[in-house]
GROMACS .gro file of C-alpha atoms in nm:
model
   53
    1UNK     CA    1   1.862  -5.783   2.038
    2UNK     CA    2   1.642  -5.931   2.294
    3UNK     CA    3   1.788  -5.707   2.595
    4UNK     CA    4   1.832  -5.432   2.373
    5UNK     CA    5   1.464  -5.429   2.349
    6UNK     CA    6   1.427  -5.462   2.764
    7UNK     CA    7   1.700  -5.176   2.827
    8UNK     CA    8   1.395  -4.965   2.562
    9UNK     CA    9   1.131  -5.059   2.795
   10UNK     CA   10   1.290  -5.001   3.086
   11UNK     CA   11   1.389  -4.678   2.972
   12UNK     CA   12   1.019  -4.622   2.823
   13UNK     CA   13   0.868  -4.710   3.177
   14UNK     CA   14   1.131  -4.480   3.378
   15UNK     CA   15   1.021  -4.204   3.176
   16UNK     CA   16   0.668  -4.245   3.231
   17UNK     CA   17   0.729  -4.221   3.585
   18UNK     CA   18   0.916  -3.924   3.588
   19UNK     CA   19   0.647  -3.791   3.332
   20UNK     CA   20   0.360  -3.885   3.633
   21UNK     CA   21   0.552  -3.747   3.929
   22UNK     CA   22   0.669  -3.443   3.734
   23UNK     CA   23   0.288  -3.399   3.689
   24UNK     CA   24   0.241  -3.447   4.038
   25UNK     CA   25   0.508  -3.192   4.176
   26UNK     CA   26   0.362  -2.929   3.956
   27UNK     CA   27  -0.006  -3.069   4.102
   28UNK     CA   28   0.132  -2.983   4.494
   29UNK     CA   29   0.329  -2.721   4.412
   30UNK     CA   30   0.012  -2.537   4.234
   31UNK     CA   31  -0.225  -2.678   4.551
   32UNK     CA   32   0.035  -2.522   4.792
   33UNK     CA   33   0.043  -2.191   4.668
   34UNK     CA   34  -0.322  -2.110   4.593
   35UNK     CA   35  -0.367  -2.215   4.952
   36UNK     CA   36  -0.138  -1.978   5.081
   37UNK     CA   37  -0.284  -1.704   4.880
   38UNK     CA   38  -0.574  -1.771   5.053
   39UNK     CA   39  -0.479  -1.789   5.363
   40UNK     CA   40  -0.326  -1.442   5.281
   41UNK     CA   41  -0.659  -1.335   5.104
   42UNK     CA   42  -0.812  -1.393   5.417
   43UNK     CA   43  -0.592  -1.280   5.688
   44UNK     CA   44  -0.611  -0.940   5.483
   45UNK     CA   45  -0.966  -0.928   5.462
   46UNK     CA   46  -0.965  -0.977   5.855
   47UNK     CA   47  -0.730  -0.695   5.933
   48UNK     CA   48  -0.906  -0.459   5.698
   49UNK     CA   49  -1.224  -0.511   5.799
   50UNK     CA   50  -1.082  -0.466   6.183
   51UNK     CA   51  -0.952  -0.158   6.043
   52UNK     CA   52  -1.289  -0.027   5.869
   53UNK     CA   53  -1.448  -0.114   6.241
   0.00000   0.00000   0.00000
């Protein structure tokens, strides 16, 4: 009974984890991309406004 109750927790625990760092991924994964879209955002507004010049 006893370990069956540890093997739970353990389980419980590892779950969390992956629950946090899934969280986390998604977190850098979002961060990532909005900074490349602005990067992009601006290297296009540099060029165009080159171009309007």
């Amino acid at each position: 009974m006893g370990s069956r109750v540890n093997l739970k927790e353990i389980r419980d625990n590892q779950f969390r984890i992956f629950l946090v760092s899934k969280k986390l991924g998604v977190n850098v994964v979002v961060n990532s991309f909005t900074y490349c879209v602005n990067l992009v955002h601006i290297w296009y507004n540099k060029n165009n406004n080159q171009e309007i010049q």
